Short mmCIF file of C-alpha atoms in Angstrom, two decimals:
data_model
loop_
_atom_site.label_atom_id
_atom_site.label_comp_id
_atom_site.label_asym_id
_atom_site.label_seq_id
_atom_site.Cartn_x
_atom_site.Cartn_y
_atom_site.Cartn_z
CA MET A 84 -2.78 2.69 -42.72
CA ASP A 85 -3.93 0.01 -45.18
CA GLY A 86 -2.26 -2.62 -43.05
CA SER A 87 -4.16 -1.54 -39.95
CA ARG A 88 -7.45 -1.70 -41.87
CA SER A 89 -6.77 -5.24 -43.07
CA ILE A 90 -5.86 -6.33 -39.54
CA THR A 91 -8.98 -4.80 -38.01
CA SER A 92 -11.15 -6.45 -40.65
CA VAL A 93 -9.87 -9.86 -39.52
CA LEU A 94 -9.23 -9.53 -35.79
CA PRO A 95 -12.08 -8.80 -33.38
CA VAL A 96 -11.72 -5.81 -31.07
CA GLU A 97 -11.37 -8.13 -28.06
CA THR A 98 -8.28 -9.72 -29.60
CA LEU A 99 -6.75 -6.32 -30.36
CA GLU A 100 -7.35 -5.26 -26.79
CA LEU A 101 -5.58 -8.37 -25.47
CA VAL A 102 -2.59 -7.55 -27.67
CA PHE A 103 -2.52 -3.89 -26.63
CA ASN A 104 -2.66 -4.84 -22.96
CA HIS A 105 0.81 -6.38 -23.34
CA LEU A 106 2.36 -3.19 -24.72
CA GLU A 107 4.03 -0.42 -22.72
CA ARG A 108 2.36 2.98 -22.59
CA ARG A 109 5.12 4.51 -24.75
CA GLU A 110 4.51 1.79 -27.34
CA LEU A 111 0.78 2.44 -27.40
CA ILE A 112 0.89 6.20 -27.95
CA PRO A 113 1.80 5.91 -31.69
CA VAL A 114 -1.00 3.35 -32.13
CA LEU A 115 -3.61 5.96 -31.20
CA GLY A 116 -3.16 7.73 -34.53
CA THR A 117 -3.21 4.63 -36.74
CA SER A 118 -6.95 4.22 -37.30
CA SER A 119 -10.24 4.91 -35.56
CA VAL A 120 -10.58 1.28 -34.40
CA PHE A 121 -6.99 1.19 -33.18
CA HIS A 122 -7.49 4.54 -31.45
CA ASP A 123 -10.62 3.45 -29.58
CA THR A 124 -9.11 0.11 -28.55
CA ALA A 125 -5.64 1.39 -27.67
CA SER A 126 -7.00 4.33 -25.67
CA ARG A 127 -8.68 1.89 -23.30
CA ALA A 128 -5.31 0.23 -22.69
CA VAL A 129 -3.46 3.56 -22.42
CA TYR A 130 -5.82 5.18 -19.94
CA ARG A 131 -7.10 2.21 -17.94
CA ASN A 132 -4.20 2.37 -15.47
CA VAL A 133 -2.19 5.60 -15.51
CA SER A 134 0.75 6.55 -13.31
CA GLU A 135 2.88 9.69 -13.46
CA THR A 136 5.80 10.33 -11.14
CA SER A 137 6.76 13.48 -13.06
CA SER A 138 4.78 16.50 -11.89
CA VAL A 139 4.97 18.04 -15.36
CA ARG A 140 3.52 14.96 -17.05
CA ALA A 141 0.97 14.56 -14.25
CA LEU A 142 -0.23 18.10 -14.94
CA GLN A 143 -0.46 17.38 -18.66
CA LEU A 144 -2.45 14.24 -17.89
CA ILE A 145 -5.03 15.94 -15.69
CA LYS A 146 -5.43 18.68 -18.30
CA THR A 147 -6.30 16.00 -20.85
CA LEU A 148 -8.67 14.17 -18.52
CA ALA A 149 -10.37 17.39 -17.41
CA SER A 150 -11.33 18.22 -20.98
CA ASN A 151 -11.86 14.84 -22.65
CA ASP A 152 -14.69 12.47 -21.70
CA THR A 153 -13.51 9.90 -24.25
CA TYR A 154 -10.27 9.25 -22.37
CA SER A 155 -11.47 9.89 -18.82
CA ARG A 156 -14.21 7.26 -19.02
CA HIS A 157 -11.56 4.55 -19.51
CA VAL A 158 -9.59 5.33 -16.33
CA ARG A 159 -9.83 2.70 -13.59
CA SER A 160 -6.61 3.44 -11.70
CA ILE A 161 -4.61 6.65 -11.44
CA ASP A 162 -1.41 7.50 -9.55
CA LEU A 163 -0.37 11.18 -9.44
CA ASP A 164 2.80 12.36 -7.69
CA PHE A 165 3.16 16.05 -6.81
CA ALA A 166 5.41 15.42 -3.80
CA ASN A 167 8.37 17.36 -5.21
CA ASN A 168 6.43 20.46 -6.25
CA LEU A 169 4.17 23.02 -4.66
CA ILE A 170 0.81 23.16 -6.38
CA THR A 171 -1.39 26.21 -6.88
CA ALA A 172 -5.10 26.64 -6.26
CA ASN A 173 -5.63 26.62 -10.04
CA ILE A 174 -4.00 23.19 -10.30
CA LEU A 175 -6.21 21.88 -7.49
CA ARG A 176 -9.29 23.19 -9.27
CA LEU A 177 -8.11 21.53 -12.48
CA LEU A 178 -7.57 18.29 -10.58
CA ASN A 179 -11.08 18.56 -9.17
CA ARG A 180 -12.53 18.89 -12.68
CA ALA A 181 -10.52 15.88 -13.87
CA LEU A 182 -11.60 13.73 -10.90
CA GLN A 183 -15.24 14.61 -11.54
CA ARG A 184 -14.92 13.04 -15.00
CA LEU A 185 -13.34 9.79 -13.75
CA LYS A 186 -16.65 8.06 -13.13
CA SER A 187 -15.18 4.53 -13.49
CA LEU A 188 -12.22 5.11 -11.15
CA THR A 189 -11.62 2.37 -8.56
CA THR A 190 -8.00 2.98 -7.44
CA LEU A 191 -6.65 6.43 -6.57
CA ILE A 192 -3.14 7.37 -5.38
CA LEU A 193 -2.38 11.04 -4.69
CA ASP A 194 0.87 12.37 -3.25
CA PHE A 195 1.43 16.00 -2.34
CA SER A 196 4.36 17.92 -0.85
CA GLN A 197 4.72 18.34 2.91
CA THR A 198 3.69 21.99 2.50
CA ASP A 199 0.53 21.15 0.58
CA ASN A 200 -0.29 18.37 3.03
CA ALA A 201 -0.54 20.97 5.79
CA ALA A 202 -3.57 22.53 4.08
CA ASP A 203 -7.06 21.23 3.43
CA VAL A 204 -6.90 19.72 -0.08
CA ALA A 205 -9.59 17.05 0.31
CA TRP A 206 -12.10 19.52 -1.17
CA ILE A 207 -10.84 18.36 -4.59
CA PHE A 208 -13.24 15.42 -4.22
CA GLN A 209 -16.32 17.64 -4.32
CA GLY A 210 -18.70 16.58 -7.08
CA CYS A 211 -16.95 13.25 -7.72
CA SER A 212 -19.11 10.20 -8.40
CA PHE A 213 -16.54 7.40 -8.62
CA SER A 214 -16.58 4.44 -6.23
CA LEU A 215 -13.12 3.49 -4.98
CA THR A 216 -11.92 0.13 -3.74
CA ALA A 217 -8.38 1.36 -2.97
CA PHE A 218 -7.25 4.83 -1.85
CA THR A 219 -3.75 6.07 -0.98
CA SER A 220 -2.82 9.63 -0.17
CA SER A 221 -0.39 11.80 1.77
CA MET A 222 -2.99 14.52 2.42
CA ARG A 223 -3.63 15.43 6.02
CA CYS A 224 -6.29 13.60 8.03
CA ASP A 225 -8.97 16.20 8.69
CA ARG A 226 -12.75 16.56 8.60
CA SER A 227 -12.78 17.07 4.83
CA LEU A 228 -10.98 13.77 4.27
CA ALA A 229 -13.27 12.04 6.78
CA ARG A 230 -16.33 13.27 4.85
CA PHE A 231 -14.87 11.97 1.59
CA LEU A 232 -14.11 8.54 3.08
CA ALA A 233 -17.68 8.35 4.40
CA MET A 234 -18.85 8.58 0.78
CA GLN A 235 -16.70 5.61 -0.34
CA PRO A 236 -18.35 2.49 1.10
CA ASN A 237 -16.51 0.08 -1.23
CA ILE A 238 -12.96 0.86 -0.12
CA THR A 239 -11.19 -2.30 1.03
CA GLU A 240 -7.61 -0.91 0.98
CA LEU A 241 -6.69 2.39 2.62
CA CYS A 242 -3.25 3.97 2.98
CA LEU A 243 -2.79 7.28 4.80
CA ARG A 244 0.89 8.21 4.67
CA GLY A 245 0.92 11.94 5.29
CA PHE A 246 2.79 13.84 7.99
CA ASN A 247 -0.29 13.90 10.15
CA GLN A 248 -1.23 16.10 13.03
CA GLU A 249 -4.52 16.00 14.88
CA TYR A 250 -7.01 17.90 12.71
CA ASN A 251 -10.23 16.63 14.29
CA PHE A 252 -10.28 13.53 12.09
CA VAL A 253 -13.52 11.75 13.03
CA LEU A 254 -15.03 9.10 10.80
CA ASP A 255 -18.72 8.38 10.63
CA PRO A 256 -19.30 5.02 12.36
CA LYS A 257 -20.89 3.73 9.15
CA ALA A 258 -17.96 4.81 6.96
CA LEU A 259 -15.64 2.25 5.31
CA PRO A 260 -17.79 -0.80 6.15
CA LYS A 261 -15.70 -3.09 3.88
CA LEU A 262 -12.22 -1.96 4.92
CA GLU A 263 -9.83 -4.92 5.16
CA HIS A 264 -6.31 -3.51 4.72
CA PHE A 265 -4.98 -0.35 6.38
CA ARG A 266 -1.48 1.11 6.02
CA THR A 267 -0.06 4.23 7.60
CA VAL A 268 3.43 5.65 8.14
CA LEU A 269 3.28 8.77 10.29
CA SER A 270 0.06 8.84 12.30
CA TYR A 271 -1.07 9.51 15.81
CA PRO A 272 -2.56 6.48 17.63
CA SER A 273 -5.85 8.39 17.68
CA ILE A 274 -5.93 8.42 13.87
CA ILE A 275 -5.11 4.71 13.62
CA GLY A 276 -7.80 3.96 16.18
CA GLU A 277 -10.34 6.08 14.33
CA VAL A 278 -9.79 4.02 11.19
CA LEU A 279 -9.75 0.58 12.82
CA LYS A 280 -12.61 1.10 15.27
CA GLY A 281 -15.64 -0.98 14.34
CA ARG A 282 -14.30 -2.07 10.93
CA PRO A 283 -13.35 -5.55 9.65
CA VAL A 284 -9.65 -4.80 9.20
CA GLU A 285 -7.48 -7.92 9.09
CA SER A 286 -4.21 -6.46 7.72
CA VAL A 287 -2.37 -3.47 9.23
CA SER A 288 0.91 -1.73 8.47
CA MET A 289 1.98 0.87 11.05
CA SER A 290 4.90 2.71 12.63
CA LEU A 291 5.78 2.71 16.31
CA TYR A 292 7.40 5.68 18.02
CA PRO A 293 8.82 6.06 21.54
CA GLY A 294 6.11 6.96 24.02
CA ASP A 295 3.28 5.74 21.78
CA VAL A 296 4.07 2.03 21.49
CA CYS A 297 1.41 0.64 23.81
CA SER A 298 -1.30 3.11 22.79
CA SER A 299 -0.61 2.39 19.11
CA LEU A 300 -0.74 -1.37 19.66
CA ASP A 301 -3.96 -1.03 21.66
CA THR A 302 -5.68 0.32 18.54
CA LEU A 303 -5.23 -3.11 16.94
CA LEU A 304 -7.90 -4.40 19.33
CA LEU A 305 -10.53 -2.08 17.84
CA SER A 306 -11.03 -4.04 14.63
CA THR A 307 -14.19 -6.15 14.51
CA THR A 308 -12.20 -9.10 13.14
CA ALA A 309 -8.96 -10.73 14.22
CA ILE A 310 -5.95 -9.09 12.59
CA LYS A 311 -4.04 -11.75 10.63
CA ARG A 312 -1.24 -9.72 9.03
CA LEU A 313 0.83 -7.03 10.76
CA THR A 314 3.75 -4.98 9.46
CA VAL A 315 5.58 -2.77 11.96
CA MET A 316 8.29 -0.20 11.39
CA SER A 317 9.76 0.43 14.82
CA PHE A 318 11.56 3.62 15.81
CA GLU A 319 11.67 2.38 19.40
CA SER A 320 15.16 2.12 20.96
CA ASP A 321 14.27 -0.86 23.18
CA PRO A 322 15.33 -4.27 21.81
CA PRO A 323 12.76 -6.25 19.78
CA VAL A 324 12.53 -8.89 22.48
CA THR A 325 10.53 -6.40 24.56
CA LEU A 326 8.22 -5.53 21.65
CA LEU A 327 7.14 -9.00 20.58
CA PRO A 328 5.40 -9.93 23.86
CA LEU A 329 3.38 -6.70 23.63
CA ILE A 330 2.17 -7.72 20.18
CA ALA A 331 1.60 -11.37 21.12
CA ASP A 332 -0.50 -10.34 24.13
CA ARG A 333 -2.84 -8.45 21.82
CA LEU A 334 -2.66 -10.61 18.69
CA PRO A 335 -1.91 -14.20 19.78
CA HIS A 336 -3.48 -15.60 16.58
CA LEU A 337 -1.49 -13.44 14.17
CA GLU A 338 -0.57 -15.37 11.00
CA ALA A 339 1.98 -13.06 9.31
CA PHE A 340 4.32 -10.60 11.03
CA HIS A 341 6.86 -8.33 9.37
CA LEU A 342 9.09 -6.24 11.65
CA VAL A 343 11.53 -3.55 10.54
CA VAL A 344 13.66 -2.20 13.40
CA LEU A 345 15.48 1.05 12.62
CA MET A 346 17.02 2.15 15.92
CA THR A 347 18.46 -1.09 17.33
CA HIS A 348 21.37 -3.01 15.81
CA TYR A 349 20.84 -6.74 15.86
CA THR A 350 23.30 -9.37 16.98
CA GLN A 351 23.28 -13.17 16.93
CA GLU A 352 22.37 -13.13 20.62
CA ILE A 353 19.45 -10.73 20.10
CA LEU A 354 18.04 -12.86 17.28
CA LEU A 355 18.26 -16.03 19.36
CA GLU A 356 16.64 -14.26 22.30
CA ILE A 357 13.67 -13.27 20.13
CA GLY A 358 12.80 -16.95 19.75
CA SER A 359 11.46 -17.17 23.30
CA SER A 360 8.99 -14.35 22.57
CA LEU A 361 7.66 -16.16 19.49
CA ALA A 362 6.34 -18.98 21.65
CA GLN A 363 3.38 -16.79 22.59
CA PHE A 364 2.05 -16.78 19.03
CA LYS A 365 -0.39 -19.63 18.40
CA ALA A 366 -0.84 -19.45 14.60
CA LEU A 367 2.16 -17.55 13.23
CA LYS A 368 3.13 -18.87 9.78
CA TYR A 369 5.29 -16.14 8.25
CA ILE A 370 7.78 -13.79 9.89
CA THR A 371 10.21 -11.21 8.52
CA PHE A 372 12.78 -9.47 10.69
CA MET A 373 14.91 -6.64 9.29
CA ALA A 374 17.33 -4.47 11.28
CA PRO A 375 20.75 -2.80 10.90
CA GLY A 376 23.77 -4.69 12.11
CA ILE A 377 26.61 -6.95 11.03
CA PRO A 378 25.12 -9.65 8.75
CA ALA A 379 25.01 -13.07 10.34
CA SER A 380 26.66 -15.95 8.54
CA PHE A 381 24.62 -18.45 6.56
CA ASN A 382 25.01 -21.12 9.24
CA ASN A 383 24.11 -18.68 12.00
CA GLU A 384 20.90 -17.70 10.21
CA LYS A 385 20.02 -21.37 9.82
CA SER A 386 20.50 -21.95 13.53
CA ILE A 387 18.27 -18.94 14.25
CA ALA A 388 15.54 -20.27 11.93
CA GLU A 389 15.72 -23.65 13.68
CA ALA A 390 15.51 -22.00 17.12
CA TRP A 391 12.54 -19.87 16.12
CA SER A 392 10.77 -22.87 14.65
CA LYS A 393 11.30 -24.83 17.85
CA ALA A 394 9.77 -21.99 19.87
CA CYS A 395 6.92 -21.45 17.41
CA PRO A 396 6.15 -24.74 15.57
CA THR A 397 3.51 -23.15 13.32
CA LEU A 398 6.16 -21.14 11.43
CA GLN A 399 6.45 -22.01 7.73
CA THR A 400 8.57 -19.17 6.34
CA ILE A 401 11.25 -17.02 8.01
CA ILE A 402 13.09 -14.06 6.47
CA LEU A 403 16.10 -12.79 8.42
CA PRO A 404 18.35 -9.71 7.87
CA LYS A 405 20.46 -11.36 5.15
CA GLY A 406 17.29 -11.44 3.07
CA LEU A 407 17.31 -15.22 2.64
CA VAL A 408 13.92 -16.93 2.66
CA TRP A 409 13.99 -19.90 5.02
CA PHE A 410 11.35 -22.62 4.76
CA GLN A 411 10.74 -26.15 5.95
CA ARG A 412 11.82 -28.94 3.59
CA ASP A 413 11.80 -32.59 4.60
CA GLU A 414 11.40 -31.57 8.26
CA ASN A 415 14.56 -29.43 8.03
CA TRP A 416 14.99 -25.70 7.55
CA ALA A 417 16.45 -24.73 4.19
CA CYS A 418 16.59 -21.74 1.86
CA LEU A 419 17.06 -21.11 -1.84
CA LYS A 420 20.80 -20.88 -1.26
CA ASP A 421 20.74 -24.58 -0.34
CA SER A 422 19.22 -25.42 -3.72
CA GLU A 423 21.83 -23.41 -5.58
CA GLU A 424 24.80 -25.15 -3.97
#
């Protein structure tokens, strides 16, 4: 105790806070009881960014935040995971009280179970006064969620990853005016379109399913700005060579493209064939292609990188299924493996 007093008499609070910011949460907890100055400074570091993957600890956390303004006012980012447990109405009400106290919150991540996602849980945002810049949730897309998003004009990053059905999800045209990055996993094209329509989204991550490929890709044309980065997880059984022209037709000036193919095994021939489709991209700098299959040899991947570069001269970085990062060096294509040998 005497030691902590002598330290605090010499070091300014700003210096203590810099030190505490480099400590793990478990290392900071004992510091809270050292002295009043240590407690006030350490609590800012402990509660500024909180993440709980354990439902039990997440419940303990929201109990603390729901009843303590001293801690809740420090929270800027919170990540709560209830995906492996069913939650009761009492827990939702407790969560609502905690969220109402998080007036400085800017990043919110909420995951619920598939069962809970089938119900309207967006009412937990009633009475909240925080202003988010990033929001991620697995809750269903319905009118309640749309109303909440309309009250968050500063969101630039949005991720909706629930098992969505069509629940009359209609956004106010003036909602999300600053949205730049949108990610979704399991959504209807209508939901994707509702988010992108009339908003300056330049980065999209989406899934493609059989029967919805073209309608999903058409939603990319609804953004008010050119989409520069696209990540696609494809469940389509057709080979990738048929998918790339569909994307290039809509986004010829795409700069970064990441494609994960789950249903089609790749071969050396398929990868070489993809090169011809890349010629339609006019500004593509970075591409990642991941798919199941027998890994190509190092030399085969190099030949693929060279073929893709010849078809699309703007390419600067290529990542192929082996996971090697290929890049241009001295007008040749190389990877980190080259440097290690």
